Amino acid sequence: MLPMLSHRLAGLAGTLFAASLITFFALEVLPGDAAQILLGTEARDDTLAAMRAQLGIDRPMAERYVDWVLGLLTGDLGTSQIYGIPVADMVRDRLAISLPLAGMAFLLTVLIAMPIGILAAAGRGGPADFLAMGFAQIGLAIPNFWFGILLVLLFAVKLGWVSTGGFPGWSDNPFNALGALFLPALALALSEAAILSRVVRGALLETLGEDYIRTARAKGVSSSAVIARHALRNAMIPISTIMGLQFAFLVAGSIVIENVFYLPGLGRLLIQSIFQRDLIVVRDLVLMFAGIVVLVNFAVDLIYNAIDPRARVQR
Amino acid sequence: MNGVVKLLGVAAIGTGLCLGMTAPPAEANEGKRTDIVMGVTLEPPHLDPTAGAAAAIDEIVYANVFEGLTRINESGQVKAGLAERWVIEDDGLTYRFILREGVTFHDGATLEASDVKFSLERAMAEDSVNAQKALFSAIASVDVVDDRTVIIRLSRKEGQFLWNLGWGDAVIVDPASADTNKTNPVGTGPFKLDTWVRGATLTLTENPAYWGTKPALNKVTFQFIKDPAAQVVALLAGDIDAVANINAPEMVARFQADGRFAVDVGTTEGETILSINHRRAPWNDVRVRRAIQHAIDRNAIIAGAMFGFGTPIGSHFAPHSPAYLDLTEQGLYDPEKAKALLAEAGVKSGTKAVIKLPPPTYARRGGEIIAAQLKAVGIELEIVPVEWGQWLAEVFKAPHDFDFTIVSHTEPLDIGIYARDDYYFGYDNPAFKELMKTVEETSNPAERYALYREAQQMLADEAVNGFLFQLAKIGVRRKEISGLWMNAPVQANDLTKVHWE
């Protein structure tokens, strides 16, 4: 366990270092000048130069890279060039939406996908399988922003139960905040659940064909107990891998849904920062997303270890 | 991708409406509301109008939070602002401004003549980051006479000087708070910043110490909603009360048919043009440019890209201006004539060119239609969508890597861009430059208008760019709201006169 941890931590540091280099220098070659974007077409050249100096983007590239990395090492994410406020504050506010949203969407994904996948595998070829895989097809085919708008039309415009979007903040009433995240989470969960239910079905069917399942059946274990105790546990390895990928995607990849529900999440911040060439924010966010993916993969590995003793021995 | 997303999104709304969905009845309100929730498309990067060009800044702060010596009203006229009156000396170069009494900034500081001197000198300074520094270029000196009197001397005659002072970029700020206005704007306006939840909402509340007539509203919330489909549903559900300029012209009929809403179709200062790169052959040939103007069917573009909203233009001038000259008959749609002109100029059928399209709807949708129209006369356009940063870097700045682009020039009265050296479309005509110089030195309105008409004629004769249409401003509001601007002579959401019926 310990060697694996230190191995993983070294991997995390290496990944982040590589990501810092790539994100810094890749963004340097991006066409576009933050000063010009801020000042528009009427700005004179001397004004642009003054703005570049004010934003600190006229300094040499290497100097800015070292400043940035040194800042990160001391826990300073820097100041947004465009907004003029600390990046850490912006990221904190956005995480307060994006993480709960991802968490809720992930929970809904699992709650929808697991039963559907299990039912489909248990009744392979039967009507339950047909219905479940029909759901998966539809879920994959419907774009999530479209589904989101349909949800808004029904629950916000017609029934008036929730507002069409926006976020009231956690300080007033946490239930309102959770309510504001429910529809976007559901919109996000639909296609993710469609993917996951197919994975669950496939993984279960594979393990159901194994010898030990036949043995369990032969010794008289009931069909539901076979699935719950033997098959599902073994099928969890591919399933948890996909779940890990899905969670990482949900944290960073909900830009479209954030736009539909006008939620101030991380995805929108990232896109806006790219358009404004607020490069320090883009770099901090890319690095953070890289860190999140590495951490989620690490968590998935820990889960492997917990559910499969063989994984422990092999390491 | 984005365009598809938007179209499908709007289609989804259409579907929902066809299913017969209706909104719940609006809450009965006791008495009149004194707050408003405005949906706005773009969030400002910061709130200092003297350090950024973003229209989104002025859309929040102009007239609401910050004020200048003069101000521009809904119909584009110059009115008194913080200067109660002014006297122009006979030489036309010396302006004496008398400030209003009892004006205070939001932090309690009193407005003094020295603040005016500070604000203007700051905007003109060498290290100024004012996006419209040219507005102040005629100023030679700013002198304080007493607490309420300022004398501005110009180095040359500037017919539009009072108008220039009414821009958001020329607002008066306090030296003590000038550097922090980006995040904590301190102005003299009837509203002050309450909270700004970045990415979500910005709230203004009334300034109890305001010097002038108090607005009927005491709280204004701007809700940032980028997606037009989301703006539409937010209006339908009553989560926002009005959108000053909705980006979904296809949904206007829906609001017009709904008794709860009123739609105001007004004008903007945005001349939407197909810009042609004069630095490249064969576009430097006037016959080719005339051919392009004849190949373009303006009405098809307005109908197809803007659902009929927009006024055709035949030169670079706003149709609502008193100096406007209607030249739309001059370059009428005539593909046969276009083909003949192209043949005469030796442009072969199948000539390839690149059109770079920035993000706005008018450009992306309009570009598709123009590509089809030019194809019909033998010019094949490769469509390259770009975002603004890229557009500024590749098209607007040297080396001006484009053949065509579509852009709306939203600065008021900006025909002068055709007189600039090295402007992005590269038009270079000494006669036009001379004409613009004369305009600048002329202050008699009738003479100015005549000169402007001459200038419009010159641009149309030379078919400098493909002149398409004047961008419309489509406002949707709860019908009980009145006092919102119908037109947008400057990009602003002046809420000082807004009230609920």
PDB file of N, CA, C and O in Angstrom, chain A residues 32 36-39 41-48 50 54 82-83 85 94 145-146 149 153 157-158 163-164 260 262 264 268 272 275 277, chain B residues 5 9 12 22-24 43 45 52-53 128-133 182 198-200 223 225 230 233-234 237 239 387 389 393 396-397 411 420:
ATOM      1  N   GLY A  32      -4.058  36.153 -30.432  1.00  0.00           N
ATOM      2  CA  GLY A  32      -4.943  36.986 -29.617  1.00  0.00           C
ATOM      3  C   GLY A  32      -4.170  37.660 -28.506  1.00  0.00           C
ATOM      4  O   GLY A  32      -3.247  37.083 -27.957  1.00  0.00           O
ATOM      5  N   GLN A  36      -5.739  43.876 -26.334  1.00  0.00           N
ATOM      6  CA  GLN A  36      -6.581  44.278 -27.464  1.00  0.00           C
ATOM      7  C   GLN A  36      -8.026  43.834 -27.243  1.00  0.00           C
ATOM      8  O   GLN A  36      -8.956  44.566 -27.556  1.00  0.00           O
ATOM      9  N   ILE A  37      -8.199  42.637 -26.705  1.00  0.00           N
ATOM     10  CA  ILE A  37      -9.553  42.145 -26.466  1.00  0.00           C
ATOM     11  C   ILE A  37     -10.254  43.049 -25.455  1.00  0.00           C
ATOM     12  O   ILE A  37     -11.424  43.392 -25.595  1.00  0.00           O
ATOM     13  N   LEU A  38      -9.502  43.482 -24.448  1.00  0.00           N
ATOM     14  CA  LEU A  38     -10.072  44.336 -23.415  1.00  0.00           C
ATOM     15  C   LEU A  38     -10.377  45.728 -23.953  1.00  0.00           C
ATOM     16  O   LEU A  38     -11.397  46.326 -23.630  1.00  0.00           O
ATOM     17  N   LEU A  39      -9.494  46.246 -24.791  1.00  0.00           N
ATOM     18  CA  LEU A  39      -9.634  47.649 -25.211  1.00  0.00           C
ATOM     19  C   LEU A  39     -10.330  47.802 -26.551  1.00  0.00           C
ATOM     20  O   LEU A  39     -10.688  48.915 -26.935  1.00  0.00           O
ATOM     21  N   THR A  41     -11.281  47.751 -30.707  1.00  0.00           N
ATOM     22  CA  THR A  41     -10.675  48.129 -31.978  1.00  0.00           C
ATOM     23  C   THR A  41     -10.213  49.578 -32.021  1.00  0.00           C
ATOM     24  O   THR A  41      -9.438  49.955 -32.878  1.00  0.00           O
ATOM     25  N   GLU A  42     -10.723  50.407 -31.113  1.00  0.00           N
ATOM     26  CA  GLU A  42     -10.394  51.830 -31.201  1.00  0.00           C
ATOM     27  C   GLU A  42      -9.122  52.196 -30.444  1.00  0.00           C
ATOM     28  O   GLU A  42      -8.656  53.325 -30.510  1.00  0.00           O
ATOM     29  N   ALA A  43      -8.597  51.252 -29.682  1.00  0.00           N
ATOM     30  CA  ALA A  43      -7.446  51.562 -28.831  1.00  0.00           C
ATOM     31  C   ALA A  43      -6.220  51.864 -29.675  1.00  0.00           C
ATOM     32  O   ALA A  43      -5.979  51.246 -30.701  1.00  0.00           O
ATOM     33  N   ARG A  44      -5.448  52.839 -29.227  1.00  0.00           N
ATOM     34  CA  ARG A  44      -4.217  53.174 -29.944  1.00  0.00           C
ATOM     35  C   ARG A  44      -3.091  52.275 -29.478  1.00  0.00           C
ATOM     36  O   ARG A  44      -3.156  51.664 -28.415  1.00  0.00           O
ATOM     37  N   ASP A  45      -2.023  52.275 -30.256  1.00  0.00           N
ATOM     38  CA  ASP A  45      -0.908  51.387 -29.931  1.00  0.00           C
ATOM     39  C   ASP A  45      -0.288  51.704 -28.572  1.00  0.00           C
ATOM     40  O   ASP A  45       0.070  50.799 -27.823  1.00  0.00           O
ATOM     41  N   ASP A  46      -0.182  53.014 -28.245  1.00  0.00           N
ATOM     42  CA  ASP A  46       0.423  53.337 -26.947  1.00  0.00           C
ATOM     43  C   ASP A  46      -0.490  52.898 -25.802  1.00  0.00           C
ATOM     44  O   ASP A  46      -0.018  52.468 -24.748  1.00  0.00           O
ATOM     45  N   THR A  47      -1.802  52.965 -26.030  1.00  0.00           N
ATOM     46  CA  THR A  47      -2.742  52.508 -25.003  1.00  0.00           C
ATOM     47  C   THR A  47      -2.618  51.007 -24.801  1.00  0.00           C
ATOM     48  O   THR A  47      -2.636  50.509 -23.673  1.00  0.00           O
ATOM     49  N   LEU A  48      -2.481  50.295 -25.919  1.00  0.00           N
ATOM     50  CA  LEU A  48      -2.332  48.834 -25.822  1.00  0.00           C
ATOM     51  C   LEU A  48      -1.070  48.477 -25.045  1.00  0.00           C
ATOM     52  O   LEU A  48      -1.073  47.584 -24.198  1.00  0.00           O
ATOM     53  N   ALA A  50       0.418  50.304 -22.811  1.00  0.00           N
ATOM     54  CA  ALA A  50       0.212  50.622 -21.395  1.00  0.00           C
ATOM     55  C   ALA A  50      -0.606  49.533 -20.722  1.00  0.00           C
ATOM     56  O   ALA A  50      -0.328  49.134 -19.584  1.00  0.00           O
ATOM     57  N   GLN A  54       0.306  47.002 -17.694  1.00  0.00           N
ATOM     58  CA  GLN A  54      -0.531  46.897 -16.497  1.00  0.00           C
ATOM     59  C   GLN A  54      -0.902  45.438 -16.205  1.00  0.00           C
ATOM     60  O   GLN A  54      -0.959  45.022 -15.062  1.00  0.00           O
ATOM     61  N   ILE A  82      -8.088  39.881 -16.218  1.00  0.00           N
ATOM     62  CA  ILE A  82      -9.261  40.590 -16.700  1.00  0.00           C
ATOM     63  C   ILE A  82     -10.137  41.065 -15.540  1.00  0.00           C
ATOM     64  O   ILE A  82     -10.497  42.226 -15.447  1.00  0.00           O
ATOM     65  N   TYR A  83     -10.468  40.166 -14.644  1.00  0.00           N
ATOM     66  CA  TYR A  83     -11.338  40.526 -13.533  1.00  0.00           C
ATOM     67  C   TYR A  83     -10.605  41.332 -12.455  1.00  0.00           C
ATOM     68  O   TYR A  83     -11.224  42.044 -11.684  1.00  0.00           O
ATOM     69  N   ILE A  85      -9.195  40.127  -9.792  1.00  0.00           N
ATOM     70  CA  ILE A  85      -9.339  39.581  -8.444  1.00  0.00           C
ATOM     71  C   ILE A  85      -8.577  38.263  -8.377  1.00  0.00           C
ATOM     72  O   ILE A  85      -8.272  37.665  -9.409  1.00  0.00           O
ATOM     73  N   ARG A  94     -16.582  28.989  -7.903  1.00  0.00           N
ATOM     74  CA  ARG A  94     -17.088  28.118  -8.967  1.00  0.00           C
ATOM     75  C   ARG A  94     -17.115  26.659  -8.533  1.00  0.00           C
ATOM     76  O   ARG A  94     -18.013  25.913  -8.896  1.00  0.00           O
ATOM     77  N   PHE A 145     -28.062  19.170 -23.638  1.00  0.00           N
ATOM     78  CA  PHE A 145     -28.596  20.533 -23.530  1.00  0.00           C
ATOM     79  C   PHE A 145     -30.057  20.577 -23.963  1.00  0.00           C
ATOM     80  O   PHE A 145     -30.869  21.306 -23.404  1.00  0.00           O
ATOM     81  N   TRP A 146     -30.393  19.740 -24.941  1.00  0.00           N
ATOM     82  CA  TRP A 146     -31.778  19.654 -25.424  1.00  0.00           C
ATOM     83  C   TRP A 146     -32.671  19.095 -24.321  1.00  0.00           C
ATOM     84  O   TRP A 146     -33.734  19.632 -24.019  1.00  0.00           O
ATOM     85  N   ILE A 149     -33.231  21.715 -21.771  1.00  0.00           N
ATOM     86  CA  ILE A 149     -34.243  22.725 -22.119  1.00  0.00           C
ATOM     87  C   ILE A 149     -35.652  22.147 -21.964  1.00  0.00           C
ATOM     88  O   ILE A 149     -36.558  22.827 -21.466  1.00  0.00           O
ATOM     89  N   LEU A 153     -38.552  23.671 -19.652  1.00  0.00           N
ATOM     90  CA  LEU A 153     -39.890  24.016 -20.142  1.00  0.00           C
ATOM     91  C   LEU A 153     -40.968  23.380 -19.275  1.00  0.00           C
ATOM     92  O   LEU A 153     -41.975  24.000 -18.951  1.00  0.00           O
ATOM     93  N   VAL A 157     -41.078  26.491 -16.691  1.00  0.00           N
ATOM     94  CA  VAL A 157     -42.012  27.362 -17.409  1.00  0.00           C
ATOM     95  C   VAL A 157     -43.447  26.910 -17.192  1.00  0.00           C
ATOM     96  O   VAL A 157     -44.316  27.707 -16.861  1.00  0.00           O
ATOM     97  N   LYS A 158     -43.717  25.625 -17.334  1.00  0.00           N
ATOM     98  CA  LYS A 158     -45.111  25.166 -17.229  1.00  0.00           C
ATOM     99  C   LYS A 158     -45.548  25.018 -15.777  1.00  0.00           C
ATOM    100  O   LYS A 158     -46.551  25.569 -15.359  1.00  0.00           O
ATOM    101  N   SER A 163     -36.781  27.591 -10.652  1.00  0.00           N
ATOM    102  CA  SER A 163     -36.477  28.673 -11.580  1.00  0.00           C
ATOM    103  C   SER A 163     -35.748  28.081 -12.790  1.00  0.00           C
ATOM    104  O   SER A 163     -35.279  26.948 -12.762  1.00  0.00           O
ATOM    105  N   THR A 164     -35.698  28.884 -13.866  1.00  0.00           N
ATOM    106  CA  THR A 164     -35.162  28.353 -15.121  1.00  0.00           C
ATOM    107  C   THR A 164     -33.650  28.161 -15.069  1.00  0.00           C
ATOM    108  O   THR A 164     -33.079  27.576 -15.959  1.00  0.00           O
ATOM    109  N   VAL A 260     -26.944  26.397 -20.492  1.00  0.00           N
ATOM    110  CA  VAL A 260     -28.398  26.260 -20.570  1.00  0.00           C
ATOM    111  C   VAL A 260     -29.047  26.742 -19.268  1.00  0.00           C
ATOM    112  O   VAL A 260     -30.067  27.420 -19.280  1.00  0.00           O
ATOM    113  N   TYR A 262     -27.609  28.722 -17.039  1.00  0.00           N
ATOM    114  CA  TYR A 262     -26.782  29.852 -16.627  1.00  0.00           C
ATOM    115  C   TYR A 262     -26.230  29.735 -15.205  1.00  0.00           C
ATOM    116  O   TYR A 262     -26.387  30.592 -14.366  1.00  0.00           O
ATOM    117  N   PRO A 264     -22.978  29.660 -12.807  1.00  0.00           N
ATOM    118  CA  PRO A 264     -21.583  30.107 -12.836  1.00  0.00           C
ATOM    119  C   PRO A 264     -20.622  29.007 -12.370  1.00  0.00           C
ATOM    120  O   PRO A 264     -20.095  29.059 -11.273  1.00  0.00           O
ATOM    121  N   ARG A 268     -17.825  27.270 -17.512  1.00  0.00           N
ATOM    122  CA  ARG A 268     -18.046  28.583 -18.109  1.00  0.00           C
ATOM    123  C   ARG A 268     -16.883  29.519 -17.835  1.00  0.00           C
ATOM    124  O   ARG A 268     -16.499  30.310 -18.684  1.00  0.00           O
ATOM    125  N   GLN A 272     -14.850  31.310 -20.816  1.00  0.00           N
ATOM    126  CA  GLN A 272     -14.795  32.770 -20.798  1.00  0.00           C
ATOM    127  C   GLN A 272     -13.344  33.247 -20.716  1.00  0.00           C
ATOM    128  O   GLN A 272     -12.950  34.185 -21.407  1.00  0.00           O
ATOM    129  N   PHE A 275     -11.663  32.866 -24.086  1.00  0.00           N
ATOM    130  CA  PHE A 275     -12.082  33.910 -25.027  1.00  0.00           C
ATOM    131  C   PHE A 275     -11.463  35.263 -24.696  1.00  0.00           C
ATOM    132  O   PHE A 275     -11.155  36.050 -25.572  1.00  0.00           O
ATOM    133  N   ARG A 277      -8.655  35.648 -23.218  1.00  0.00           N
ATOM    134  CA  ARG A 277      -7.208  35.459 -23.102  1.00  0.00           C
ATOM    135  C   ARG A 277      -6.722  35.801 -21.691  1.00  0.00           C
ATOM    136  O   ARG A 277      -5.662  36.387 -21.508  1.00  0.00           O
TER     137      ARG A 277
ATOM    138  N   VAL B   5     -25.966  23.999 -31.530  1.00  0.00           N
ATOM    139  CA  VAL B   5     -26.519  23.890 -30.191  1.00  0.00           C
ATOM    140  C   VAL B   5     -27.643  24.893 -30.030  1.00  0.00           C
ATOM    141  O   VAL B   5     -28.721  24.587 -29.564  1.00  0.00           O
ATOM    142  N   GLY B   9     -31.512  24.239 -29.589  1.00  0.00           N
ATOM    143  CA  GLY B   9     -32.099  24.723 -28.353  1.00  0.00           C
ATOM    144  C   GLY B   9     -33.370  25.501 -28.639  1.00  0.00           C
ATOM    145  O   GLY B   9     -34.398  25.289 -28.018  1.00  0.00           O
ATOM    146  N   ALA B  12     -36.023  23.302 -29.571  1.00  0.00           N
ATOM    147  CA  ALA B  12     -36.624  22.634 -28.407  1.00  0.00           C
ATOM    148  C   ALA B  12     -37.700  23.513 -27.797  1.00  0.00           C
ATOM    149  O   ALA B  12     -38.763  23.048 -27.425  1.00  0.00           O
ATOM    150  N   THR B  22     -47.962  26.639 -21.184  1.00  0.00           N
ATOM    151  CA  THR B  22     -48.146  28.053 -20.880  1.00  0.00           C
ATOM    152  C   THR B  22     -47.534  28.325 -19.529  1.00  0.00           C
ATOM    153  O   THR B  22     -47.362  27.421 -18.714  1.00  0.00           O
ATOM    154  N   ALA B  23     -47.187  29.548 -19.288  1.00  0.00           N
ATOM    155  CA  ALA B  23     -46.541  29.890 -18.036  1.00  0.00           C
ATOM    156  C   ALA B  23     -47.583  30.062 -16.943  1.00  0.00           C
ATOM    157  O   ALA B  23     -48.755  30.312 -17.225  1.00  0.00           O
ATOM    158  N   PRO B  24     -47.160  29.907 -15.705  1.00  0.00           N
ATOM    159  CA  PRO B  24     -48.088  30.141 -14.600  1.00  0.00           C
ATOM    160  C   PRO B  24     -48.408  31.622 -14.544  1.00  0.00           C
ATOM    161  O   PRO B  24     -47.655  32.440 -15.030  1.00  0.00           O
ATOM    162  N   GLU B  43     -21.224  39.230 -19.627  1.00  0.00           N
ATOM    163  CA  GLU B  43     -20.790  39.773 -18.352  1.00  0.00           C
ATOM    164  C   GLU B  43     -19.595  40.683 -18.609  1.00  0.00           C
ATOM    165  O   GLU B  43     -18.710  40.345 -19.380  1.00  0.00           O
ATOM    166  N   PRO B  45     -15.995  42.335 -18.042  1.00  0.00           N
ATOM    167  CA  PRO B  45     -14.792  41.823 -17.380  1.00  0.00           C
ATOM    168  C   PRO B  45     -14.546  42.583 -16.077  1.00  0.00           C
ATOM    169  O   PRO B  45     -14.086  42.027 -15.093  1.00  0.00           O
ATOM    170  N   GLY B  52     -11.564  50.084 -20.604  1.00  0.00           N
ATOM    171  CA  GLY B  52     -11.985  48.891 -21.329  1.00  0.00           C
ATOM    172  C   GLY B  52     -13.016  49.270 -22.362  1.00  0.00           C
ATOM    173  O   GLY B  52     -13.776  50.221 -22.180  1.00  0.00           O
ATOM    174  N   ALA B  53     -13.040  48.515 -23.480  1.00  0.00           N
ATOM    175  CA  ALA B  53     -13.951  48.852 -24.564  1.00  0.00           C
ATOM    176  C   ALA B  53     -15.229  48.041 -24.505  1.00  0.00           C
ATOM    177  O   ALA B  53     -16.175  48.331 -25.215  1.00  0.00           O
ATOM    178  N   SER B 128      -2.143  56.090 -20.156  1.00  0.00           N
ATOM    179  CA  SER B 128      -3.583  55.887 -20.076  1.00  0.00           C
ATOM    180  C   SER B 128      -3.974  54.554 -20.699  1.00  0.00           C
ATOM    181  O   SER B 128      -3.416  54.139 -21.709  1.00  0.00           O
ATOM    182  N   VAL B 129      -4.951  53.883 -20.082  1.00  0.00           N
ATOM    183  CA  VAL B 129      -5.467  52.651 -20.686  1.00  0.00           C
ATOM    184  C   VAL B 129      -6.891  52.890 -21.179  1.00  0.00           C
ATOM    185  O   VAL B 129      -7.695  51.975 -21.259  1.00  0.00           O
ATOM    186  N   ASN B 130      -7.192  54.133 -21.528  1.00  0.00           N
ATOM    187  CA  ASN B 130      -8.516  54.449 -22.048  1.00  0.00           C
ATOM    188  C   ASN B 130      -8.668  53.933 -23.474  1.00  0.00           C
ATOM    189  O   ASN B 130      -7.851  54.236 -24.345  1.00  0.00           O
ATOM    190  N   ALA B 131      -9.734  53.163 -23.693  1.00  0.00           N
ATOM    191  CA  ALA B 131      -9.911  52.518 -24.993  1.00  0.00           C
ATOM    192  C   ALA B 131     -10.252  53.521 -26.089  1.00  0.00           C
ATOM    193  O   ALA B 131     -10.128  53.218 -27.267  1.00  0.00           O
ATOM    194  N   GLN B 132     -10.721  54.697 -25.717  1.00  0.00           N
ATOM    195  CA  GLN B 132     -11.123  55.710 -26.709  1.00  0.00           C
ATOM    196  C   GLN B 132     -10.312  56.974 -26.524  1.00  0.00           C
ATOM    197  O   GLN B 132     -10.840  58.082 -26.486  1.00  0.00           O
ATOM    198  N   LYS B 133      -9.012  56.810 -26.425  1.00  0.00           N
ATOM    199  CA  LYS B 133      -8.141  57.947 -26.178  1.00  0.00           C
ATOM    200  C   LYS B 133      -8.337  59.044 -27.223  1.00  0.00           C
ATOM    201  O   LYS B 133      -8.146  60.232 -26.949  1.00  0.00           O
ATOM    202  N   LYS B 182     -12.457  49.214 -11.096  1.00  0.00           N
ATOM    203  CA  LYS B 182     -12.696  47.966 -11.812  1.00  0.00           C
ATOM    204  C   LYS B 182     -13.552  47.013 -10.988  1.00  0.00           C
ATOM    205  O   LYS B 182     -14.441  46.355 -11.505  1.00  0.00           O
ATOM    206  N   ARG B 198     -19.708  36.922  -9.560  1.00  0.00           N
ATOM    207  CA  ARG B 198     -19.153  36.781 -10.908  1.00  0.00           C
ATOM    208  C   ARG B 198     -19.664  35.528 -11.588  1.00  0.00           C
ATOM    209  O   ARG B 198     -19.766  34.480 -10.986  1.00  0.00           O
ATOM    210  N   GLY B 199     -20.034  35.717 -12.843  1.00  0.00           N
ATOM    211  CA  GLY B 199     -20.584  34.615 -13.613  1.00  0.00           C
ATOM    212  C   GLY B 199     -22.087  34.493 -13.459  1.00  0.00           C
ATOM    213  O   GLY B 199     -22.734  33.784 -14.207  1.00  0.00           O
ATOM    214  N   ALA B 200     -22.665  35.183 -12.480  1.00  0.00           N
ATOM    215  CA  ALA B 200     -24.092  34.987 -12.223  1.00  0.00           C
ATOM    216  C   ALA B 200     -24.885  36.298 -12.272  1.00  0.00           C
ATOM    217  O   ALA B 200     -25.601  36.543 -13.225  1.00  0.00           O
ATOM    218  N   GLN B 223     -28.861  39.773 -14.652  1.00  0.00           N
ATOM    219  CA  GLN B 223     -28.615  38.325 -14.616  1.00  0.00           C
ATOM    220  C   GLN B 223     -27.899  37.978 -15.920  1.00  0.00           C
ATOM    221  O   GLN B 223     -28.417  38.244 -17.004  1.00  0.00           O
ATOM    222  N   ILE B 225     -26.944  35.821 -18.804  1.00  0.00           N
ATOM    223  CA  ILE B 225     -27.382  34.591 -19.473  1.00  0.00           C
ATOM    224  C   ILE B 225     -26.875  34.645 -20.899  1.00  0.00           C
ATOM    225  O   ILE B 225     -27.329  35.446 -21.701  1.00  0.00           O
ATOM    226  N   ALA B 230     -31.834  30.077 -23.314  1.00  0.00           N
ATOM    227  CA  ALA B 230     -32.029  30.197 -21.870  1.00  0.00           C
ATOM    228  C   ALA B 230     -32.641  31.553 -21.520  1.00  0.00           C
ATOM    229  O   ALA B 230     -33.450  31.660 -20.600  1.00  0.00           O
ATOM    230  N   VAL B 233     -36.466  31.221 -22.193  1.00  0.00           N
ATOM    231  CA  VAL B 233     -37.243  30.506 -21.169  1.00  0.00           C
ATOM    232  C   VAL B 233     -37.247  31.265 -19.847  1.00  0.00           C
ATOM    233  O   VAL B 233     -38.242  31.246 -19.122  1.00  0.00           O
ATOM    234  N   ALA B 234     -36.154  31.966 -19.555  1.00  0.00           N
ATOM    235  CA  ALA B 234     -36.127  32.735 -18.309  1.00  0.00           C
ATOM    236  C   ALA B 234     -37.169  33.856 -18.358  1.00  0.00           C
ATOM    237  O   ALA B 234     -37.822  34.158 -17.354  1.00  0.00           O
ATOM    238  N   ALA B 237     -40.660  32.212 -17.994  1.00  0.00           N
ATOM    239  CA  ALA B 237     -40.950  31.747 -16.646  1.00  0.00           C
ATOM    240  C   ALA B 237     -41.022  32.893 -15.650  1.00  0.00           C
ATOM    241  O   ALA B 237     -41.344  32.686 -14.491  1.00  0.00           O
ATOM    242  N   ASP B 239     -38.460  34.650 -14.592  1.00  0.00           N
ATOM    243  CA  ASP B 239     -37.251  34.781 -13.773  1.00  0.00           C
ATOM    244  C   ASP B 239     -36.503  36.061 -14.087  1.00  0.00           C
ATOM    245  O   ASP B 239     -35.739  36.562 -13.261  1.00  0.00           O
ATOM    246  N   GLU B 387     -12.990  33.147 -33.181  1.00  0.00           N
ATOM    247  CA  GLU B 387     -13.506  33.861 -32.007  1.00  0.00           C
ATOM    248  C   GLU B 387     -12.874  35.252 -31.999  1.00  0.00           C
ATOM    249  O   GLU B 387     -11.966  35.539 -32.774  1.00  0.00           O
ATOM    250  N   GLY B 389     -10.856  37.021 -30.133  1.00  0.00           N
ATOM    251  CA  GLY B 389      -9.422  37.205 -29.927  1.00  0.00           C
ATOM    252  C   GLY B 389      -8.651  36.932 -31.199  1.00  0.00           C
ATOM    253  O   GLY B 389      -7.730  37.665 -31.580  1.00  0.00           O
ATOM    254  N   ALA B 393      -6.590  39.463 -33.753  1.00  0.00           N
ATOM    255  CA  ALA B 393      -5.178  39.194 -34.027  1.00  0.00           C
ATOM    256  C   ALA B 393      -4.919  38.948 -35.511  1.00  0.00           C
ATOM    257  O   ALA B 393      -3.883  39.347 -36.036  1.00  0.00           O
ATOM    258  N   PHE B 396      -8.016  42.056 -37.823  1.00  0.00           N
ATOM    259  CA  PHE B 396      -7.951  43.481 -37.516  1.00  0.00           C
ATOM    260  C   PHE B 396      -6.517  43.997 -37.489  1.00  0.00           C
ATOM    261  O   PHE B 396      -6.235  45.108 -37.916  1.00  0.00           O
ATOM    262  N   LYS B 397      -5.610  43.140 -36.978  1.00  0.00           N
ATOM    263  CA  LYS B 397      -4.215  43.556 -36.872  1.00  0.00           C
ATOM    264  C   LYS B 397      -3.423  43.052 -38.073  1.00  0.00           C
ATOM    265  O   LYS B 397      -3.789  42.053 -38.685  1.00  0.00           O
ATOM    266  N   GLU B 411     -19.529  51.576 -33.210  1.00  0.00           N
ATOM    267  CA  GLU B 411     -19.241  52.907 -32.669  1.00  0.00           C
ATOM    268  C   GLU B 411     -20.185  53.905 -33.339  1.00  0.00           C
ATOM    269  O   GLU B 411     -20.408  53.841 -34.539  1.00  0.00           O
ATOM    270  N   ARG B 420      -8.804  56.364 -42.050  1.00  0.00           N
ATOM    271  CA  ARG B 420      -7.620  56.001 -41.266  1.00  0.00           C
ATOM    272  C   ARG B 420      -6.553  55.332 -42.110  1.00  0.00           C
ATOM    273  O   ARG B 420      -6.871  54.539 -43.004  1.00  0.00           O
TER     274      ARG B 420
END
